[in-house]
PDB file of C-alpha atoms in Angstrom:
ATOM      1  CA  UNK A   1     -12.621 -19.289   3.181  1.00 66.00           C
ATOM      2  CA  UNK A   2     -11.180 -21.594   5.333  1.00 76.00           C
ATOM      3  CA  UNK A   3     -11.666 -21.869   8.531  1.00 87.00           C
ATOM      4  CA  UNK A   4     -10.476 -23.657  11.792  1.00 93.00           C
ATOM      5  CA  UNK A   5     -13.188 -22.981  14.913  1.00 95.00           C
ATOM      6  CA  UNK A   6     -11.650 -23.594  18.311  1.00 96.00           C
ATOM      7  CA  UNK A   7     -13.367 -23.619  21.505  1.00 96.00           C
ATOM      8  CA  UNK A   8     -13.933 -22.717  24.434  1.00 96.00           C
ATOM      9  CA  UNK A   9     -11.514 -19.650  24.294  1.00 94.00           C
ATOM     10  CA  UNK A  10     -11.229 -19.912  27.763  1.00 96.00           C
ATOM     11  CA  UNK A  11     -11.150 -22.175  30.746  1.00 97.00           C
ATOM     12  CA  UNK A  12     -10.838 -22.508  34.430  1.00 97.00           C
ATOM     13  CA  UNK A  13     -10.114 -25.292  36.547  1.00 97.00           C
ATOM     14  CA  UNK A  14      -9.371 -26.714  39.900  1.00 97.00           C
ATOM     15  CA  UNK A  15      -5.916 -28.331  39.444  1.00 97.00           C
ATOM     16  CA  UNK A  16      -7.009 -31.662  39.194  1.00 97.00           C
ATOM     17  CA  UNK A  17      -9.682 -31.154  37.355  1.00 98.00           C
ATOM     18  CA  UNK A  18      -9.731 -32.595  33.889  1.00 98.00           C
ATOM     19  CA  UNK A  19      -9.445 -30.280  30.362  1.00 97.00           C
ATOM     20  CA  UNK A  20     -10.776 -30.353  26.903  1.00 98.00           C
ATOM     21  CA  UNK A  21     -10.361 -28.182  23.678  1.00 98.00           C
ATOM     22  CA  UNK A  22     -12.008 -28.863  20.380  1.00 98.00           C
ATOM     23  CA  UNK A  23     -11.397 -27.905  17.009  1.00 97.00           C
ATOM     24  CA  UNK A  24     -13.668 -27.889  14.071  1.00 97.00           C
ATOM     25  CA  UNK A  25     -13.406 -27.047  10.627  1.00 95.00           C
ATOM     26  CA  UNK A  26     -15.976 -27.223   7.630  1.00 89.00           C
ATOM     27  CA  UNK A  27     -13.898 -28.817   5.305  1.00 89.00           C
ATOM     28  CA  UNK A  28     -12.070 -31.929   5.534  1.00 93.00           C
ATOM     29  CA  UNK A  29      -8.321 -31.444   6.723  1.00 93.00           C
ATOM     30  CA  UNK A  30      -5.373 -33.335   5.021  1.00 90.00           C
ATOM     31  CA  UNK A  31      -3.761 -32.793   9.162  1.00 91.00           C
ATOM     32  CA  UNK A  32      -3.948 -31.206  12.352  1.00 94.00           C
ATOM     33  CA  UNK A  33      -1.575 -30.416  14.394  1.00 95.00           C
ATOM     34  CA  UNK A  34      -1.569 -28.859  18.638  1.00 97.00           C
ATOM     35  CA  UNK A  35       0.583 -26.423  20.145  1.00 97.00           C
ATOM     36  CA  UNK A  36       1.466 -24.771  23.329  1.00 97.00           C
ATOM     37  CA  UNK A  37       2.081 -21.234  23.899  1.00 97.00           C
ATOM     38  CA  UNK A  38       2.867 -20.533  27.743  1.00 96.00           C
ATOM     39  CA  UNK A  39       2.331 -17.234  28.734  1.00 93.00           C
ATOM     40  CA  UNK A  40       4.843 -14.475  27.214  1.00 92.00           C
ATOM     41  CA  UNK A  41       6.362 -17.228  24.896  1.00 95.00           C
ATOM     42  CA  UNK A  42       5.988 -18.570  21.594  1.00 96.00           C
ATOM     43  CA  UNK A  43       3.656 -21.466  20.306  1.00 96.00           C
ATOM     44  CA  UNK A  44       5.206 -25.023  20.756  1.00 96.00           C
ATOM     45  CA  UNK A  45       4.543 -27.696  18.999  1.00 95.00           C
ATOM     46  CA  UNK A  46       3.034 -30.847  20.716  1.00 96.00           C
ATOM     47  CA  UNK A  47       1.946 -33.222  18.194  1.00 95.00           C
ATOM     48  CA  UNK A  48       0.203 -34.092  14.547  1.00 94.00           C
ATOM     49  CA  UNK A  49      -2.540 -36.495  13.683  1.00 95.00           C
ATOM     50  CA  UNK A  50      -3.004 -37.512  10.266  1.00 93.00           C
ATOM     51  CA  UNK A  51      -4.827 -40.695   9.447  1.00 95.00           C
ATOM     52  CA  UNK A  52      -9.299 -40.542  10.192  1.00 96.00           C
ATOM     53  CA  UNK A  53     -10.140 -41.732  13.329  1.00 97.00           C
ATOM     54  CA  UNK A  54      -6.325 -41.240  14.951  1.00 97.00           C
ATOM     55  CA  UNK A  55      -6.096 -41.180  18.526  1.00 98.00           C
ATOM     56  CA  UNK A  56      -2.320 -40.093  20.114  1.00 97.00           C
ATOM     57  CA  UNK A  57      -1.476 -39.764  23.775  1.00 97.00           C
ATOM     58  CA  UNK A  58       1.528 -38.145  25.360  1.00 96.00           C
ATOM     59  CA  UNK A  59       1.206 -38.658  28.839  1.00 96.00           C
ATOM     60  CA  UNK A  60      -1.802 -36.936  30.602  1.00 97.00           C
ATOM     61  CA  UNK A  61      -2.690 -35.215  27.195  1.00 98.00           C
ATOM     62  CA  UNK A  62      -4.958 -36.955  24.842  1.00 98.00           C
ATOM     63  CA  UNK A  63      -5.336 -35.999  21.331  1.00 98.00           C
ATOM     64  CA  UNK A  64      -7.818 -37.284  18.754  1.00 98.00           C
ATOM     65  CA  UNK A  65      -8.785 -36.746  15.027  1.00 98.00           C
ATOM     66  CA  UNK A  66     -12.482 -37.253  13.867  1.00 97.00           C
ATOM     67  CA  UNK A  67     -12.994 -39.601  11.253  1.00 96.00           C
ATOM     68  CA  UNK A  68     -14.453 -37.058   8.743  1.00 96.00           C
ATOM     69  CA  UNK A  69     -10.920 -35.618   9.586  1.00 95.00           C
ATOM     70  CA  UNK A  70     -13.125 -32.339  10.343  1.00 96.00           C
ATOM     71  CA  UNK A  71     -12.556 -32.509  13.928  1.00 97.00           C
ATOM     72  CA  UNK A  72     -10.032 -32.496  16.500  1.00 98.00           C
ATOM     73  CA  UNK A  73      -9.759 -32.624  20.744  1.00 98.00           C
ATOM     74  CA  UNK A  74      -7.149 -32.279  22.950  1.00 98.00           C
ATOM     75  CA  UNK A  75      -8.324 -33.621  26.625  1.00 98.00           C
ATOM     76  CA  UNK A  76      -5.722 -33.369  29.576  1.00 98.00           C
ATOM     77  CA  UNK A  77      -6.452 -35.381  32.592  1.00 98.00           C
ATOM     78  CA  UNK A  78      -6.066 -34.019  35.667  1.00 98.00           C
ATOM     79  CA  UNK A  79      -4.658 -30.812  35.420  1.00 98.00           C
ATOM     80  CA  UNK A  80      -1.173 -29.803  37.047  1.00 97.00           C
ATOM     81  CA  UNK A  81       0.314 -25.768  36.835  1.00 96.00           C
ATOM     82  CA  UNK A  82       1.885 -26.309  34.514  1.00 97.00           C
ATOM     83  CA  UNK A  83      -0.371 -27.071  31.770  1.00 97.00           C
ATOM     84  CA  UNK A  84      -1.169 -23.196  31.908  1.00 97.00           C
ATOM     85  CA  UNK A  85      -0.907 -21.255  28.821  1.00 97.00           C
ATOM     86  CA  UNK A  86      -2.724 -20.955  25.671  1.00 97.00           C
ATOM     87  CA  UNK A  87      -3.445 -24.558  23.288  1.00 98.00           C
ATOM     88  CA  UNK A  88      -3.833 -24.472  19.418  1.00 97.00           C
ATOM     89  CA  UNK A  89      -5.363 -26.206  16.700  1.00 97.00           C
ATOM     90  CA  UNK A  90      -4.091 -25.601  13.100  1.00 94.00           C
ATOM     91  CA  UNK A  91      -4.806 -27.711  10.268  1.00 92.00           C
ATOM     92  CA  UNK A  92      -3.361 -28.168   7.046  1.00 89.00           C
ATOM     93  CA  UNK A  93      -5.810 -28.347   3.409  1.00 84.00           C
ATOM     94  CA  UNK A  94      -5.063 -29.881   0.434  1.00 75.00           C
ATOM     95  CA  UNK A  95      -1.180 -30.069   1.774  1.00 62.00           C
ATOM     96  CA  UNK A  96      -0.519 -26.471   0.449  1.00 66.00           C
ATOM     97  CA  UNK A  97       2.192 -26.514   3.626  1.00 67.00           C
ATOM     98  CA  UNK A  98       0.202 -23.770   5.497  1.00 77.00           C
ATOM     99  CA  UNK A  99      -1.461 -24.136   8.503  1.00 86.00           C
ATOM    100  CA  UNK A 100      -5.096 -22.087   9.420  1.00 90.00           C
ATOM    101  CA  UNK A 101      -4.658 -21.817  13.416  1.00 92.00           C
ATOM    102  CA  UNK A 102      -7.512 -21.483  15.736  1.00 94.00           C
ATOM    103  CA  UNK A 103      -8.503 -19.055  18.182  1.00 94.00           C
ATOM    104  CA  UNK A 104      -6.463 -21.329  21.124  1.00 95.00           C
ATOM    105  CA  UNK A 105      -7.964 -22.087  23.972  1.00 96.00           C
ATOM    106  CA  UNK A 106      -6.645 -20.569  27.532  1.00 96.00           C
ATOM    107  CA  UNK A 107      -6.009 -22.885  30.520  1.00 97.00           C
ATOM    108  CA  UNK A 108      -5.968 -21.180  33.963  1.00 97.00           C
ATOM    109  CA  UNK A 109      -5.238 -23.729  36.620  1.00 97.00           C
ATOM    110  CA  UNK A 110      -6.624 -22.822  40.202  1.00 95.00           C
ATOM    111  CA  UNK A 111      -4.195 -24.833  42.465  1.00 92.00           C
TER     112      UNK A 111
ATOM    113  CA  UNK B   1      22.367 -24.267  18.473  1.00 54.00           C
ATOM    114  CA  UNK B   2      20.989 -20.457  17.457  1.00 62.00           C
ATOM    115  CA  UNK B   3      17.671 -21.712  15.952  1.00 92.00           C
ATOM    116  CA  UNK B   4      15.159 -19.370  14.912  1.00 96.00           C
ATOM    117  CA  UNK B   5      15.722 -15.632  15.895  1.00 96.00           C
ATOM    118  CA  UNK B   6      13.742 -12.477  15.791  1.00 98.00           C
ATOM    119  CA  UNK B   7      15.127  -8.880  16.276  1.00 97.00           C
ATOM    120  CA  UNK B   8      13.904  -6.749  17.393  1.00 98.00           C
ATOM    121  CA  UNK B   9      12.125  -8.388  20.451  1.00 97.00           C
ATOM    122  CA  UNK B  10      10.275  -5.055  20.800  1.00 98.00           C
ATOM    123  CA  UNK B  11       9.486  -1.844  18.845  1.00 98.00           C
ATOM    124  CA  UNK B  12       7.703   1.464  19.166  1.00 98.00           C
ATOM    125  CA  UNK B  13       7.383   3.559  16.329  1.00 97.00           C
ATOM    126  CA  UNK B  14       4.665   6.159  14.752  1.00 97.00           C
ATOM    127  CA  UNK B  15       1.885   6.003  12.023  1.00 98.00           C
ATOM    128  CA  UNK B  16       3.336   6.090   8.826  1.00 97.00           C
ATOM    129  CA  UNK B  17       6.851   4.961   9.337  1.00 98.00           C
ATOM    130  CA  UNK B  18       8.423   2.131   7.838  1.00 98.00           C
ATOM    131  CA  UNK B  19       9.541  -0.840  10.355  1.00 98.00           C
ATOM    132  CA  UNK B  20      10.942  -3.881   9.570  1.00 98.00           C
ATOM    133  CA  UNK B  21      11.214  -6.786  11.473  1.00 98.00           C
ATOM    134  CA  UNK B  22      13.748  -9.530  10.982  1.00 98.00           C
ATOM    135  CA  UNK B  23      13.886 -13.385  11.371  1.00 98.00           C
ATOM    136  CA  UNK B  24      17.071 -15.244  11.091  1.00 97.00           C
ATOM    137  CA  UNK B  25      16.750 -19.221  11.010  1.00 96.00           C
ATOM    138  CA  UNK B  26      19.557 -20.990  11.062  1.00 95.00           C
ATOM    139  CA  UNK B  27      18.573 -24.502   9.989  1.00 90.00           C
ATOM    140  CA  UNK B  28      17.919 -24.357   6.256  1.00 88.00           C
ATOM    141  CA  UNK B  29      14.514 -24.561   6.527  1.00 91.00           C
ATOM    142  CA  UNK B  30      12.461 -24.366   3.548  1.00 90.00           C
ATOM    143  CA  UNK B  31       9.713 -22.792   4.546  1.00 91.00           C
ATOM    144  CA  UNK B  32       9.182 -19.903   6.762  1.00 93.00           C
ATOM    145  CA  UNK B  33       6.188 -17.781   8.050  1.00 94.00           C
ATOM    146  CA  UNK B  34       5.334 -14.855   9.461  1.00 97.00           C
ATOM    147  CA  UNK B  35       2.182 -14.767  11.570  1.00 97.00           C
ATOM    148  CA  UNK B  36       0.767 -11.893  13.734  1.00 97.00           C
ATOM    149  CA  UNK B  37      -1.113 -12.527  17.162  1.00 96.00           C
ATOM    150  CA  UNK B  38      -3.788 -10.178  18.320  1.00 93.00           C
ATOM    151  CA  UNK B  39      -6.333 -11.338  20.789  1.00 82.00           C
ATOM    152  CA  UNK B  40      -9.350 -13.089  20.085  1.00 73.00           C
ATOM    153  CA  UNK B  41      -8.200 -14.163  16.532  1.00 77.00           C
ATOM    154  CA  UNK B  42      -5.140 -16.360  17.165  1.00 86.00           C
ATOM    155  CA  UNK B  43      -2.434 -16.413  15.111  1.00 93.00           C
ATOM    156  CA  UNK B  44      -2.789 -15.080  11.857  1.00 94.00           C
ATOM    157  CA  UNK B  45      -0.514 -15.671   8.550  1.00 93.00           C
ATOM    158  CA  UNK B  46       0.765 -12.767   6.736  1.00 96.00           C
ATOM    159  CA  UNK B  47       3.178 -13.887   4.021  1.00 95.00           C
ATOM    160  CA  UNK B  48       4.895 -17.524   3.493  1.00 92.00           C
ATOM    161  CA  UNK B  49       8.320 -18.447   1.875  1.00 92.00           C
ATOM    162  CA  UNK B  50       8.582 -21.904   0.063  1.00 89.00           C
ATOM    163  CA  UNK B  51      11.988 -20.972  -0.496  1.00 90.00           C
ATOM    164  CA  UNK B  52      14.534 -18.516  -1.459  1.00 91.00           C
ATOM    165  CA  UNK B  53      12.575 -16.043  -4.217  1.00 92.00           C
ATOM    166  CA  UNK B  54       9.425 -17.182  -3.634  1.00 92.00           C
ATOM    167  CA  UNK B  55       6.587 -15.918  -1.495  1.00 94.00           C
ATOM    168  CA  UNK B  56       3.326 -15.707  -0.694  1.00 92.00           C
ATOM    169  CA  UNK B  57       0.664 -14.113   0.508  1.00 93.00           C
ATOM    170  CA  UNK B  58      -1.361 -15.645   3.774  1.00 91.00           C
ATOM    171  CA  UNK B  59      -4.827 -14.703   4.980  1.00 89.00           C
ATOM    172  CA  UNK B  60      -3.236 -10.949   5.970  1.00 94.00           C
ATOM    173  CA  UNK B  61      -0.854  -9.629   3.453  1.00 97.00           C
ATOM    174  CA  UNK B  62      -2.294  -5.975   2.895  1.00 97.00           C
ATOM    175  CA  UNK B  63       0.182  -3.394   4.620  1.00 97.00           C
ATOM    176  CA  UNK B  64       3.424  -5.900   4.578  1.00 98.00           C
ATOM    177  CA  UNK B  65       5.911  -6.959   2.280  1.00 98.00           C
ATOM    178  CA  UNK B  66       8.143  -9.541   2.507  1.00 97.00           C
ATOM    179  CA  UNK B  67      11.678 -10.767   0.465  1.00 96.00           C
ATOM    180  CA  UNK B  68      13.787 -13.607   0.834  1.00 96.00           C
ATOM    181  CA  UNK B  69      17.009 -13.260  -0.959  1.00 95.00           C
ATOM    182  CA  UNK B  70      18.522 -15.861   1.564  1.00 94.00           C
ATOM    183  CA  UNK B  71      17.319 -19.272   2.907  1.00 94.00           C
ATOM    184  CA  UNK B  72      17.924 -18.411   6.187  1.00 96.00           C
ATOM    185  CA  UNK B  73      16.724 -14.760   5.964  1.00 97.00           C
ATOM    186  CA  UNK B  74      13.088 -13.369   5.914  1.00 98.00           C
ATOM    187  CA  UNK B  75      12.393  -9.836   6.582  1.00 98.00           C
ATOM    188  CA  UNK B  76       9.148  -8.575   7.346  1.00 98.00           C
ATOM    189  CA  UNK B  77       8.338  -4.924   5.742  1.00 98.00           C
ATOM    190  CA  UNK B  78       5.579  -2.551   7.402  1.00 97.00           C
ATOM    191  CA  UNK B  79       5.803   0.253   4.618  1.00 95.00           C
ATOM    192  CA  UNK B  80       3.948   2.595   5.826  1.00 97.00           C
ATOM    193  CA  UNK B  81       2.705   1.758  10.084  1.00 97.00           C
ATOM    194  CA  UNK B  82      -0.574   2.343  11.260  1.00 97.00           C
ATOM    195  CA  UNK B  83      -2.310   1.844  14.786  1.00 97.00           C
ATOM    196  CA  UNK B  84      -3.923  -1.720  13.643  1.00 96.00           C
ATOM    197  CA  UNK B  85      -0.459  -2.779  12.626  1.00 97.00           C
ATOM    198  CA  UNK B  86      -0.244  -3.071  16.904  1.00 97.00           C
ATOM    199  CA  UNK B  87       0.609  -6.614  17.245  1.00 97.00           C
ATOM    200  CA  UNK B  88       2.961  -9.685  18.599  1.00 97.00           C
ATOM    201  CA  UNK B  89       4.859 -11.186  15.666  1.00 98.00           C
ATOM    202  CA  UNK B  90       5.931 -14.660  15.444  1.00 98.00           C
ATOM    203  CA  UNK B  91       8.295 -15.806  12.401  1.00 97.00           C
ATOM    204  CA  UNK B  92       8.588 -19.439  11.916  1.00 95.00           C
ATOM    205  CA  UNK B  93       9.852 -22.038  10.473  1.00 93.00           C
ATOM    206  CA  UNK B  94       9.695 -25.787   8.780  1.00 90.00           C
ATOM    207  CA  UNK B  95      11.302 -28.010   6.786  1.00 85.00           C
ATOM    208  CA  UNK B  96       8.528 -28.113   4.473  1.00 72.00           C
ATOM    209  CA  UNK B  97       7.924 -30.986   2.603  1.00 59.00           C
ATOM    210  CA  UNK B  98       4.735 -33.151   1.637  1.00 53.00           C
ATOM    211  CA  UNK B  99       2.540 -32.087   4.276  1.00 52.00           C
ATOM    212  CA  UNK B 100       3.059 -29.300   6.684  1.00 61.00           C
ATOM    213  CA  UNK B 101       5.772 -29.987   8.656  1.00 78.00           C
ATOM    214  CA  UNK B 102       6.331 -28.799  12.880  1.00 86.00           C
ATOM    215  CA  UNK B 103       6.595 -25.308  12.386  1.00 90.00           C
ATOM    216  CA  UNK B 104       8.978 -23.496  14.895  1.00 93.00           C
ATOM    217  CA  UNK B 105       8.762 -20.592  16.170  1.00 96.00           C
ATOM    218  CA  UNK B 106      10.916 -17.623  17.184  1.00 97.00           C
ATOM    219  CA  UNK B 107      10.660 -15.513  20.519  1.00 97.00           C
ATOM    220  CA  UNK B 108       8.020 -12.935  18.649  1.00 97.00           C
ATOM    221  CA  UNK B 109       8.276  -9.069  17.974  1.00 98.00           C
ATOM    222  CA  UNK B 110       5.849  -6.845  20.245  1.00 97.00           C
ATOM    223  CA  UNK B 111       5.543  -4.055  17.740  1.00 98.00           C
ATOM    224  CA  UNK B 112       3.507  -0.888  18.904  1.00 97.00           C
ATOM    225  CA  UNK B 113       2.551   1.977  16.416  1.00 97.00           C
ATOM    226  CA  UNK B 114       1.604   4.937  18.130  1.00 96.00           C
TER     227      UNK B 114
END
């Protein structure tokens, strides 16, 4: 069935340091979208990419779309606290209106 | 400026009873989910509502049952509890239209079956 692979499904870092999740998927995605569940709350949405190749940045947060539209990252420079919590993928196929989430990826941020 | 609701925010019950969880949205949202969160797998989808009447089943349906009878009403059904039923649920909703919309989510049940 379908699928959306996320990884790493964890990671640690030196405030400062920079971050990266990725997302893959085996079958091309009609979108992808991020969110960000802090810890004890609910998933938040942060953005969606659409369009092959799409690159979207909201402030030290960087996300990107593959151009097979297979693929997605999320890279945040330079860590602060308060990027803790846990970051998903979920993409969209064939515009059915559901989303297939990833694993998420939990940020730990050493300060 | 209510937004999405859940009630109750947590729940212990026993194998084999029936619990149901509730979900109130109060923008007229077309769509609404229910996913369940267990570690390790993310958030799963059990049922989806396009709108009032009509559901559907997500990637985890078996053991729940769903109705919508109201836009901004979506009830989640375990019929009969057991121990893997142990989860965090989310509802959410969108406005639903070509492509999936932001989804948004409520405050989540923590549901334990003992």
């Amino acid at each position: 069935g379908q699928q959306v692979m996320q990884i790493p499904q964890y990671q640690h870092v030196q405030e400062g340091e920079d971050f990266t999740t990725y997302c893959n998927s085996s079958t091309t995605l009609s979108n992808i979208q991020w969110y960000k569940q802090r810890p004890g709350g609910h998933p938040v949405f942060l953005i969606q990419l659409v369009k092959s190749g799409e690159v979207k940045k909201q402030k030290r947060l960087t996300f990107q779309f593959g151009e097979a539209k297979k693929n997605s990252s999320l890279h945040i420079t330079a860590t602060q606290t308060t990027d803790v919590g846990t970051y998903f993928c979920a993409g969209e196929y064939n515009q059915g209106g559901k989303l297939i989430f990833g694993q998420g990826t939990e940020l730990s941020v050493k300060p | 400026d209510a937004g999405i609701t859940q009630s109750p925010r947590y729940k212990i019950t026993e194998t084999g009873r029936q619990v149901t969880l509730m979900c109130h949205q109060t923008w007229s949202h077309s769509y609404m989910f229910w996913y369940r969160q267990d570690l390790g797998h993310g958030l799963r989808l059990i049922y989806y509502s396009a709108a009032a009447d009509i559901t559907d089943k997500g990637e985890v349906p078996d053991g729940y049952v769903v109705s919508r009878s109201k836009t901004e009403n979506f009830p989640l059904t375990l019929e009969s509890a057991t121990r893997s039923q142990t989860s965090v649920y989310f509802c959410a909703s969108s406005l639903g239209l070509r492509q999936a919309d932001t989804q948004y989510f409520g405050p989540g049940t923590r549901l334990t079956v003992l």
